[in-house]
Amino acid sequence: MIKVALLSRPGLMDPMKALLARELPGVAVASWPEPAALEAELAVCWKPEPGALASMRRLRLIHSIAAGVDNILSDATVPDVPLCRIVDPDITAAMTEFVLWSTLYFHRDFDRVISNARDGLWQRYDQRAAKDSRVGILGLGELGTDAARRLVQLGFTVSAWSRSPKQLADVRTFSGAEALDAFLSETDILVSLLPLTPSTVGLLNAARLSRLPKGAALILCSRGEHVVMDDLIALLGGGHLRGAVLDVFEHEPLPAEHPLWREPGVLVTPHMAAIASWETITLQVAENARRLLSGRPLLNVVDRARGY
Ligand SMILES: NC(=O)c1ccc[n+]([C@@H]2O[C@H](COP(=O)([O-])OP(=O)(O)OC[C@H]3O[C@@H](n4cnc5c(N)ncnc54)[C@H](OP(=O)(O)O)[C@@H]3O)[C@@H](O)[C@H]2O)c1
């Protein structure tokens, strides 16, 4: 039976041990850096130590426990074996809930009334119809597509930006770097659902965020590194941007003393937009393990050249 190594900070993946034993009878599971982990054919990872995967000579498959694989590909020594990620309807639904909530938070002025409530200030704002809020989604993949569809159902004016051209009913689509400024200039609520790759790191800098219309808001559900945080803070402080819901950060957890917690207009959430359960992760990892052993095509394989 297959040998599996779990690579993460100590203890994080321990709940998978019993679940893998249930799904793959006879499986041998070792946690990095136990010596047996070096012999594994399948590595299941969250932020593996740089160089660890390269030292596993029998490695045949690397599996992320998340939708993103930036936590693995940031190590340039990762061996050239198939890399798979988690794609799951429950994760997609959870992300869509988060995007819908955050969109409504700005669209229905909850950001303002929650702030006013702290001062006992009774103030109403002019209501806008959903169609009058233009929601722009960066990334039209598994997550972006579902969020876009549901926003359309609620009546929002929705556009989306992807690398390659895409078509989606009632969504205005843009593709490629050359179309980004036009997309941003027509977006009141910007939702980031991009993967973190060399092409997307630092994408939302002062120049790009300034393309958003005055009063626009940001919903960051992808990775902290997509945004140049100092640029975002400057644009919030200067009044060009109205606010931001930030779920992800370059360094997590965000330290209690970090100024973003107290930045006016910013709501920090603890990387909670869409979290896969250990059950879901294990079922997908086990299915790919069975496929690997029987030579069948793997599910949710990442394109290493694209980086997502
Ligand atoms: N906060 C959380 O709890 C949480 C949970 C799950 C996932 N996430 C994040 O969400 C990300 C997206 O997940 P997903 O499953 O939707 O990914 P996906 O299916 O791989 O879709 C990625 C989308 O981004 C587009 N894209 C990639 N590089 C681009 C570029 N350089 N320029 C323009 N568009 C680009 C792709 O364009 P094409 O369609 O042309 O390929 C695709 O539409 C993950 O990578 C992860 O970082 C966060």
Short mmCIF file of C-alpha atoms and ligand atoms in Angstrom, two decimals:
data_model
loop_
_atom_site.label_atom_id
_atom_site.label_comp_id
_atom_site.label_asym_id
_atom_site.label_seq_id
_atom_site.Cartn_x
_atom_site.Cartn_y
_atom_site.Cartn_z
CA MET A 1 0.00 0.00 0.00
CA ILE A 2 1.04 3.58 -0.59
CA LYS A 3 3.33 5.51 1.74
CA VAL A 4 2.11 9.01 2.58
CA ALA A 5 3.97 11.92 4.15
CA LEU A 6 2.21 14.86 5.81
CA LEU A 7 4.18 18.10 5.52
CA SER A 8 3.00 21.11 7.53
CA ARG A 9 3.67 22.82 10.80
CA PRO A 10 3.69 20.21 13.59
CA GLY A 11 0.34 18.64 14.39
CA LEU A 12 -1.73 20.56 11.82
CA MET A 13 -2.57 17.52 9.73
CA ASP A 14 -2.84 14.97 12.53
CA PRO A 15 -6.63 14.67 12.03
CA MET A 16 -5.91 13.19 8.60
CA LYS A 17 -4.08 10.17 9.96
CA ALA A 18 -7.13 8.20 11.08
CA LEU A 19 -9.14 9.35 8.06
CA LEU A 20 -6.44 8.20 5.62
CA ALA A 21 -6.25 4.84 7.42
CA ARG A 22 -10.01 4.48 6.98
CA GLU A 23 -9.91 5.39 3.26
CA LEU A 24 -6.69 3.58 2.31
CA PRO A 25 -6.45 0.37 4.35
CA GLY A 26 -2.84 -0.52 5.06
CA VAL A 27 -1.56 2.99 4.30
CA ALA A 28 1.67 4.04 6.02
CA VAL A 29 1.49 7.68 7.14
CA ALA A 30 4.46 9.63 8.46
CA SER A 31 4.68 13.28 9.47
CA TRP A 32 7.62 15.34 8.30
CA PRO A 33 10.42 15.25 9.52
CA GLU A 34 10.05 11.61 10.65
CA PRO A 35 12.58 9.46 8.73
CA ALA A 36 9.76 7.38 7.17
CA ALA A 37 8.45 10.54 5.47
CA LEU A 38 11.53 10.51 3.24
CA GLU A 39 10.31 7.23 1.69
CA ALA A 40 6.81 8.49 0.84
CA GLU A 41 5.34 8.33 -2.67
CA LEU A 42 2.57 10.82 -1.87
CA ALA A 43 3.19 14.12 -0.07
CA VAL A 44 0.22 15.99 1.38
CA CYS A 45 1.22 19.57 2.07
CA TRP A 46 0.50 22.94 3.59
CA LYS A 47 3.54 25.25 3.45
CA PRO A 48 6.11 22.45 3.39
CA GLU A 49 9.60 23.33 4.57
CA PRO A 50 11.71 24.48 1.57
CA GLY A 51 13.75 21.57 0.21
CA ALA A 52 11.69 18.91 2.00
CA LEU A 53 9.86 17.67 -1.11
CA ALA A 54 13.12 17.60 -3.10
CA SER A 55 14.61 15.22 -0.54
CA MET A 56 11.86 12.61 -1.05
CA ARG A 57 13.39 10.33 -3.68
CA ARG A 58 10.33 8.09 -4.21
CA LEU A 59 7.85 10.96 -4.58
CA ARG A 60 5.20 10.42 -7.28
CA LEU A 61 2.48 12.90 -6.33
CA ILE A 62 2.20 16.15 -4.35
CA HIS A 63 -1.22 17.13 -2.99
CA SER A 64 -2.16 20.54 -1.59
CA ILE A 65 -4.75 20.53 1.19
CA ALA A 66 -6.10 23.80 -0.23
CA ALA A 67 -7.46 25.22 -3.48
CA GLY A 68 -4.24 27.21 -3.87
CA VAL A 69 -0.80 25.73 -4.48
CA ASP A 70 1.31 28.85 -3.96
CA ASN A 71 2.18 27.41 -0.53
CA ILE A 72 4.02 24.62 -2.39
CA LEU A 73 5.31 26.22 -5.59
CA SER A 74 7.03 29.03 -3.68
CA ASP A 75 9.82 26.46 -3.16
CA ALA A 76 11.85 26.40 -6.38
CA THR A 77 13.21 22.93 -5.57
CA VAL A 78 9.80 21.19 -5.71
CA PRO A 79 10.27 18.05 -7.88
CA ASP A 80 8.55 17.79 -11.22
CA VAL A 81 5.84 15.27 -10.29
CA PRO A 82 2.08 15.85 -10.63
CA LEU A 83 0.66 18.44 -8.22
CA CYS A 84 -3.04 18.34 -7.28
CA ARG A 85 -5.27 20.73 -5.34
CA ILE A 86 -8.63 20.58 -3.59
CA VAL A 87 -11.74 21.50 -5.57
CA ASP A 88 -14.98 20.95 -3.72
CA PRO A 89 -18.57 22.20 -4.03
CA ASP A 90 -18.74 22.99 -0.31
CA ILE A 91 -15.65 25.20 -0.55
CA THR A 92 -17.08 26.94 -3.59
CA ALA A 93 -20.40 27.50 -1.82
CA ALA A 94 -18.63 28.85 1.26
CA MET A 95 -16.58 31.29 -0.80
CA THR A 96 -19.69 32.47 -2.61
CA GLU A 97 -21.40 33.10 0.75
CA PHE A 98 -18.41 35.14 1.87
CA VAL A 99 -18.39 37.18 -1.35
CA LEU A 100 -22.15 37.76 -1.21
CA TRP A 101 -21.98 38.87 2.42
CA SER A 102 -19.05 41.21 1.79
CA THR A 103 -20.67 42.67 -1.30
CA LEU A 104 -23.88 43.37 0.63
CA TYR A 105 -21.79 44.83 3.48
CA PHE A 106 -20.71 47.65 1.18
CA HIS A 107 -23.72 47.79 -1.12
CA ARG A 108 -26.19 48.18 1.79
CA ASP A 109 -23.85 50.48 3.79
CA PHE A 110 -23.38 48.07 6.69
CA ASP A 111 -19.76 49.27 6.89
CA ARG A 112 -21.04 52.77 7.63
CA VAL A 113 -23.94 51.91 9.94
CA ILE A 114 -21.85 49.51 12.03
CA SER A 115 -19.30 52.28 12.48
CA ASN A 116 -22.09 54.81 13.25
CA ALA A 117 -23.70 52.43 15.76
CA ARG A 118 -20.59 52.59 17.94
CA ASP A 119 -21.27 56.34 18.33
CA GLY A 120 -25.04 56.01 18.71
CA LEU A 121 -25.43 57.82 15.39
CA TRP A 122 -28.79 57.30 13.64
CA GLN A 123 -28.06 57.94 9.99
CA ARG A 124 -29.63 56.51 6.87
CA TYR A 125 -28.10 56.44 3.41
CA ASP A 126 -29.75 56.58 0.01
CA GLN A 127 -30.52 53.05 -1.13
CA ARG A 128 -29.17 51.86 -4.44
CA ALA A 129 -30.57 49.03 -6.51
CA ALA A 130 -28.26 46.03 -6.92
CA LYS A 131 -27.89 46.81 -10.61
CA ASP A 132 -26.33 50.15 -9.66
CA SER A 133 -23.42 48.45 -7.87
CA ARG A 134 -20.83 47.16 -10.29
CA VAL A 135 -19.05 44.14 -8.85
CA GLY A 136 -15.80 43.14 -10.59
CA ILE A 137 -14.27 39.74 -9.94
CA LEU A 138 -10.56 39.12 -10.50
CA GLY A 139 -10.31 35.45 -11.51
CA LEU A 140 -13.06 33.50 -13.21
CA GLY A 141 -12.12 29.97 -12.16
CA GLU A 142 -13.89 27.52 -9.84
CA LEU A 143 -14.60 30.15 -7.21
CA GLY A 144 -14.96 33.31 -9.28
CA THR A 145 -17.45 31.71 -11.66
CA ASP A 146 -19.83 30.59 -8.91
CA ALA A 147 -19.63 33.95 -7.11
CA ALA A 148 -20.30 35.78 -10.39
CA ARG A 149 -23.36 33.65 -11.15
CA ARG A 150 -24.89 34.22 -7.72
CA LEU A 151 -24.21 37.95 -7.83
CA VAL A 152 -25.97 38.08 -11.20
CA GLN A 153 -28.94 36.24 -9.65
CA LEU A 154 -29.13 38.96 -6.99
CA GLY A 155 -29.25 41.60 -9.71
CA PHE A 156 -25.76 43.09 -9.41
CA THR A 157 -23.94 44.36 -12.48
CA VAL A 158 -21.09 41.88 -12.70
CA SER A 159 -17.86 41.83 -14.64
CA ALA A 160 -14.87 39.53 -14.39
CA TRP A 161 -11.23 39.40 -15.43
CA SER A 162 -9.27 36.27 -16.32
CA ARG A 163 -6.07 35.34 -18.10
CA SER A 164 -7.75 33.73 -21.10
CA PRO A 165 -11.02 34.92 -22.73
CA LYS A 166 -14.16 33.55 -21.04
CA GLN A 167 -17.88 33.80 -21.58
CA LEU A 168 -20.45 33.71 -18.80
CA ALA A 169 -24.11 34.63 -19.09
CA ASP A 170 -24.86 38.21 -18.00
CA VAL A 171 -21.26 38.83 -16.97
CA ARG A 172 -19.06 41.30 -18.84
CA THR A 173 -15.75 39.54 -19.27
CA PHE A 174 -12.27 40.97 -19.68
CA SER A 175 -9.04 39.07 -20.23
CA GLY A 176 -5.33 39.73 -20.25
CA ALA A 177 -3.12 42.41 -18.73
CA GLU A 178 -4.09 44.95 -21.37
CA ALA A 179 -7.76 44.81 -20.31
CA LEU A 180 -7.17 45.22 -16.58
CA ASP A 181 -7.34 49.02 -16.39
CA ALA A 182 -10.63 49.11 -18.31
CA PHE A 183 -12.07 46.43 -16.03
CA LEU A 184 -10.97 48.28 -12.88
CA SER A 185 -12.29 51.64 -14.03
CA GLU A 186 -15.83 50.19 -14.14
CA THR A 187 -15.74 48.37 -10.79
CA ASP A 188 -17.31 49.71 -7.57
CA ILE A 189 -16.72 46.56 -5.52
CA LEU A 190 -13.60 44.60 -6.45
CA VAL A 191 -13.40 40.93 -5.42
CA SER A 192 -10.07 39.13 -5.71
CA LEU A 193 -10.26 35.40 -6.41
CA LEU A 194 -6.97 35.01 -8.23
CA PRO A 195 -4.33 32.38 -7.57
CA LEU A 196 -0.99 33.67 -6.30
CA THR A 197 1.57 33.34 -9.09
CA PRO A 198 4.54 35.40 -10.30
CA SER A 199 2.08 37.24 -12.61
CA THR A 200 -0.37 38.16 -9.86
CA VAL A 201 1.87 38.95 -6.88
CA GLY A 202 1.61 42.66 -6.05
CA LEU A 203 -1.01 43.11 -8.78
CA LEU A 204 -3.12 45.47 -6.69
CA ASN A 205 -0.66 48.31 -6.22
CA ALA A 206 -1.22 52.07 -6.08
CA ALA A 207 -1.44 52.44 -9.86
CA ARG A 208 -4.03 49.66 -10.27
CA LEU A 209 -6.10 50.50 -7.19
CA SER A 210 -6.19 54.14 -8.34
CA ARG A 211 -7.94 52.97 -11.50
CA LEU A 212 -10.96 52.03 -9.41
CA PRO A 213 -13.59 54.79 -9.28
CA LYS A 214 -13.50 57.01 -6.18
CA GLY A 215 -15.43 55.34 -3.37
CA ALA A 216 -14.74 51.78 -4.54
CA ALA A 217 -14.23 48.93 -2.07
CA LEU A 218 -12.02 45.84 -2.08
CA ILE A 219 -12.90 42.30 -0.99
CA LEU A 220 -9.68 40.29 -0.76
CA CYS A 221 -10.32 36.53 -0.57
CA SER A 222 -7.32 35.28 -2.52
CA ARG A 223 -3.88 35.86 -0.98
CA GLY A 224 -2.43 38.80 0.97
CA GLU A 225 0.46 39.10 -1.49
CA HIS A 226 -1.92 40.20 -4.24
CA VAL A 227 -2.16 43.62 -2.59
CA VAL A 228 0.56 46.13 -1.78
CA MET A 229 -0.90 46.84 1.67
CA ASP A 230 0.85 50.21 2.14
CA ASP A 231 -0.64 51.38 -1.16
CA LEU A 232 -4.09 50.19 -0.10
CA ILE A 233 -3.80 51.97 3.26
CA ALA A 234 -2.71 55.18 1.52
CA LEU A 235 -5.68 55.06 -0.86
CA LEU A 236 -8.08 54.38 2.03
CA GLY A 237 -6.58 57.19 4.12
CA GLY A 238 -6.67 59.60 1.18
CA GLY A 239 -10.35 58.83 0.60
CA HIS A 240 -10.03 57.35 -2.87
CA LEU A 241 -11.15 53.97 -1.59
CA ARG A 242 -14.09 53.51 0.76
CA GLY A 243 -13.11 50.31 2.53
CA ALA A 244 -11.82 46.78 2.36
CA VAL A 245 -12.74 43.36 3.69
CA LEU A 246 -9.41 41.57 4.03
CA ASP A 247 -9.48 37.81 4.65
CA VAL A 248 -5.89 36.95 3.74
CA PHE A 249 -2.48 38.36 4.63
CA GLU A 250 1.14 37.80 3.68
CA HIS A 251 1.87 36.71 7.25
CA GLU A 252 -0.89 34.82 9.05
CA PRO A 253 -2.19 35.02 11.66
CA LEU A 254 -2.17 38.82 11.44
CA PRO A 255 -0.47 39.96 14.69
CA ALA A 256 -2.77 41.71 17.19
CA GLU A 257 -0.61 44.83 17.04
CA HIS A 258 -0.82 45.10 13.23
CA PRO A 259 -2.25 48.51 12.20
CA LEU A 260 -4.66 46.91 9.70
CA TRP A 261 -6.86 45.73 12.58
CA ARG A 262 -7.55 49.36 13.46
CA GLU A 263 -7.39 50.93 9.99
CA PRO A 264 -10.62 52.91 9.39
CA GLY A 265 -12.73 51.24 6.70
CA VAL A 266 -10.93 47.90 6.99
CA LEU A 267 -12.57 44.74 8.27
CA VAL A 268 -10.08 41.96 8.99
CA THR A 269 -11.36 38.38 8.89
CA PRO A 270 -9.15 35.41 9.84
CA HIS A 271 -8.67 33.57 6.50
CA MET A 272 -12.10 32.06 6.95
CA ALA A 273 -13.77 32.63 3.57
CA ALA A 274 -13.73 28.95 2.56
CA ILE A 275 -12.14 26.25 4.68
CA ALA A 276 -12.09 22.63 3.56
CA SER A 277 -12.89 20.03 6.22
CA TRP A 278 -10.37 17.26 6.93
CA GLU A 279 -13.01 14.83 5.70
CA THR A 280 -13.26 16.58 2.32
CA ILE A 281 -9.49 16.88 1.97
CA THR A 282 -8.93 13.25 2.88
CA LEU A 283 -11.56 11.93 0.46
CA GLN A 284 -9.94 13.83 -2.41
CA VAL A 285 -6.39 12.87 -1.46
CA ALA A 286 -7.41 9.21 -1.07
CA GLU A 287 -9.18 9.21 -4.43
CA ASN A 288 -6.07 10.57 -6.12
CA ALA A 289 -3.93 8.01 -4.26
CA ARG A 290 -6.11 5.19 -5.64
CA ARG A 291 -5.90 6.72 -9.11
CA LEU A 292 -2.12 7.00 -8.85
CA LEU A 293 -1.81 3.35 -7.85
CA SER A 294 -4.10 2.13 -10.62
CA GLY A 295 -2.68 4.43 -13.31
CA ARG A 296 -5.95 6.32 -13.86
CA PRO A 297 -5.99 10.09 -14.56
CA LEU A 298 -5.62 12.25 -11.46
CA LEU A 299 -8.22 14.82 -10.44
CA ASN A 300 -7.62 18.57 -10.12
CA VAL A 301 -4.10 18.55 -11.48
CA VAL A 302 -2.34 21.93 -11.43
CA ASP A 303 -0.67 23.27 -14.55
CA ARG A 304 2.85 23.78 -13.25
CA ALA A 305 3.78 26.15 -16.10
CA ARG A 306 0.85 28.49 -15.29
CA GLY A 307 1.35 28.06 -11.55
CA TYR A 308 -2.33 27.35 -10.78
N1 LIG B 1 -9.64 32.91 1.56
C1 LIG B 1 -9.91 31.64 1.47
O1 LIG B 1 -10.43 31.04 2.42
C2 LIG B 1 -9.63 30.89 0.19
C3 LIG B 1 -10.20 29.64 0.01
C4 LIG B 1 -10.02 28.98 -1.20
C5 LIG B 1 -9.26 29.57 -2.20
N2 LIG B 1 -8.70 30.80 -2.00
C6 LIG B 1 -7.92 31.44 -3.08
O2 LIG B 1 -8.70 31.54 -4.25
C7 LIG B 1 -7.86 31.30 -5.37
C8 LIG B 1 -8.68 30.96 -6.60
O3 LIG B 1 -9.21 29.65 -6.49
P1 LIG B 1 -9.93 28.92 -7.74
O4 LIG B 1 -10.18 27.53 -7.34
O5 LIG B 1 -11.07 29.74 -8.22
O6 LIG B 1 -8.75 28.99 -8.83
P2 LIG B 1 -8.83 28.57 -10.38
O7 LIG B 1 -10.00 27.69 -10.63
O8 LIG B 1 -7.48 28.08 -10.73
O9 LIG B 1 -9.11 29.96 -11.13
C9 LIG B 1 -8.16 30.97 -11.21
C10 LIG B 1 -8.68 32.10 -12.09
O10 LIG B 1 -7.73 33.18 -12.05
C11 LIG B 1 -7.38 33.53 -13.39
N3 LIG B 1 -5.99 33.98 -13.48
C12 LIG B 1 -4.87 33.32 -13.09
N4 LIG B 1 -3.78 34.05 -13.37
C13 LIG B 1 -4.22 35.18 -13.96
C14 LIG B 1 -3.57 36.31 -14.51
N5 LIG B 1 -2.24 36.44 -14.51
N6 LIG B 1 -4.33 37.28 -15.06
C15 LIG B 1 -5.67 37.17 -15.09
N7 LIG B 1 -6.36 36.11 -14.58
C16 LIG B 1 -5.63 35.13 -14.03
C17 LIG B 1 -7.57 32.27 -14.20
O11 LIG B 1 -7.71 32.62 -15.56
P3 LIG B 1 -8.04 31.51 -16.70
O12 LIG B 1 -9.49 31.16 -16.47
O13 LIG B 1 -7.82 32.21 -17.97
O14 LIG B 1 -7.12 30.35 -16.44
C18 LIG B 1 -8.84 31.70 -13.56
O15 LIG B 1 -9.98 32.32 -14.10
C19 LIG B 1 -6.93 30.20 -4.86
O16 LIG B 1 -5.75 30.12 -5.62
C20 LIG B 1 -6.67 30.64 -3.44
O17 LIG B 1 -5.55 31.51 -3.41
C21 LIG B 1 -8.87 31.46 -0.82
#
